[in-house]
């Protein structure tokens, strides 16, 4: 009887130890999404990052290794890093997610956020997952307070203006509803000329017909400059006549943290309302 009791007690200790181990915050993380890599840094958890994609921007003191491109993962290299968590988005191929799980690595998948609120809720969840929930909640509170101040800069009597946020060239793509980038439009009190579209593909001729008052080019480098020059070549365009063709930092706007979303919105509102 004593032997059975001793065995049961030992078994309980083993189970508790296993549960405690799994309950611990991860210590070695691979990120397969630039936005999630940024969020780790914002949470002060960059030291947990051991692997990332070639598109992730690393801080100088990070020792993480590149284990993936936009479409392919080097699983052998990734597993040698002994990750206890892979974080990624629903844009990652299901096969990649399944492979990591079969290799015994926990994978945390976030859907592409459809609003600023979803960006915030995912950020808090990530904070909780990596043992930084309190930091995440504090950062969100600060971001929302800063946004409130930003929105108060919009004049109450500001006239309604039509806008397009261009996020692709050749073919041309615009921001559409039910995406987090549409919140830039919604919060800035402007009207999306692509509000009737479900897919962002749009022709230049259609843009000219819809005649936006504001054009925001969210493209990097020479492509962005070329697109701005292209729009400037249409003198009858309302945005040209009003001198309202702007550039927006694509890295900040297209893969934002809660903080960089607010920073991008501040920049947009400053450009539109000159205040």
CSV table of N, CA, C and O in Angstrom, one decimal, residues 149-158 265-275:
chain,number,residue,atom,x,y,z
A,149,UNK,N,-5.8,62.4,-28.8
A,149,UNK,CA,-5.2,63.7,-29.0
A,149,UNK,C,-5.1,64.1,-30.5
A,149,UNK,O,-5.4,65.2,-30.9
A,150,UNK,N,-4.7,63.1,-31.2
A,150,UNK,CA,-4.5,63.3,-32.7
A,150,UNK,C,-5.9,63.6,-33.4
A,150,UNK,O,-6.0,64.5,-34.2
A,151,UNK,N,-6.9,62.8,-33.0
A,151,UNK,CA,-8.2,63.0,-33.6
A,151,UNK,C,-8.8,64.3,-33.3
A,151,UNK,O,-9.6,64.9,-34.0
A,152,UNK,N,-8.4,64.9,-32.1
A,152,UNK,CA,-9.0,66.2,-31.7
A,152,UNK,C,-8.4,67.3,-32.6
A,152,UNK,O,-8.9,68.4,-32.5
A,153,UNK,N,-7.4,67.0,-33.4
A,153,UNK,CA,-6.8,68.0,-34.2
A,153,UNK,C,-7.6,68.2,-35.5
A,153,UNK,O,-7.4,69.2,-36.3
A,154,UNK,N,-8.5,67.3,-35.8
A,154,UNK,CA,-9.3,67.4,-37.0
A,154,UNK,C,-10.4,68.5,-36.8
A,154,UNK,O,-11.2,68.4,-35.9
A,155,UNK,N,-10.4,69.5,-37.7
A,155,UNK,CA,-11.4,70.6,-37.5
A,155,UNK,C,-12.9,70.1,-37.6
A,155,UNK,O,-13.2,69.2,-38.4
A,156,UNK,N,-13.7,70.5,-36.7
A,156,UNK,CA,-15.1,70.0,-36.7
A,156,UNK,C,-15.8,70.4,-38.0
A,156,UNK,O,-16.8,69.7,-38.4
A,157,UNK,N,-15.4,71.5,-38.6
A,157,UNK,CA,-16.1,72.0,-39.8
A,157,UNK,C,-15.3,71.6,-41.1
A,157,UNK,O,-15.5,72.2,-42.1
A,158,UNK,N,-14.4,70.6,-41.0
A,158,UNK,CA,-13.7,70.2,-42.1
A,158,UNK,C,-14.6,69.7,-43.2
A,158,UNK,O,-15.4,68.8,-43.0
A,265,UNK,N,-1.0,57.5,-38.5
A,265,UNK,CA,-2.3,58.3,-38.5
A,265,UNK,C,-2.0,59.8,-38.2
A,265,UNK,O,-2.5,60.7,-38.9
A,266,UNK,N,-1.1,60.0,-37.3
A,266,UNK,CA,-0.7,61.4,-37.0
A,266,UNK,C,-0.1,62.1,-38.2
A,266,UNK,O,-0.5,63.3,-38.5
A,267,UNK,N,0.8,61.4,-38.9
A,267,UNK,CA,1.4,61.9,-40.1
A,267,UNK,C,0.3,62.2,-41.2
A,267,UNK,O,0.4,63.3,-41.8
A,268,UNK,N,-0.6,61.3,-41.4
A,268,UNK,CA,-1.7,61.5,-42.4
A,268,UNK,C,-2.5,62.7,-42.0
A,268,UNK,O,-2.8,63.6,-42.9
A,269,UNK,N,-3.0,62.8,-40.8
A,269,UNK,CA,-3.8,63.9,-40.4
A,269,UNK,C,-3.1,65.3,-40.5
A,269,UNK,O,-3.7,66.3,-40.9
A,270,UNK,N,-1.8,65.3,-40.1
A,270,UNK,CA,-1.0,66.5,-40.3
A,270,UNK,C,-1.0,67.0,-41.7
A,270,UNK,O,-1.1,68.1,-42.0
A,271,UNK,N,-0.8,66.0,-42.6
A,271,UNK,CA,-0.7,66.3,-44.1
A,271,UNK,C,-2.1,66.8,-44.6
A,271,UNK,O,-2.1,67.8,-45.4
A,272,UNK,N,-3.1,66.2,-44.2
A,272,UNK,CA,-4.5,66.5,-44.7
A,272,UNK,C,-4.9,67.9,-44.2
A,272,UNK,O,-5.4,68.7,-44.9
A,273,UNK,N,-4.8,68.1,-42.9
A,273,UNK,CA,-5.4,69.3,-42.3
A,273,UNK,C,-4.4,70.3,-41.9
A,273,UNK,O,-4.7,71.4,-41.4
A,274,UNK,N,-3.1,70.1,-42.2
A,274,UNK,CA,-2.0,71.0,-42.0
A,274,UNK,C,-2.0,71.5,-40.5
A,274,UNK,O,-1.8,72.7,-40.2
A,275,UNK,N,-2.2,70.6,-39.6
A,275,UNK,CA,-2.2,70.9,-38.2
A,275,UNK,C,-1.9,69.7,-37.3
A,275,UNK,O,-2.0,68.6,-37.8
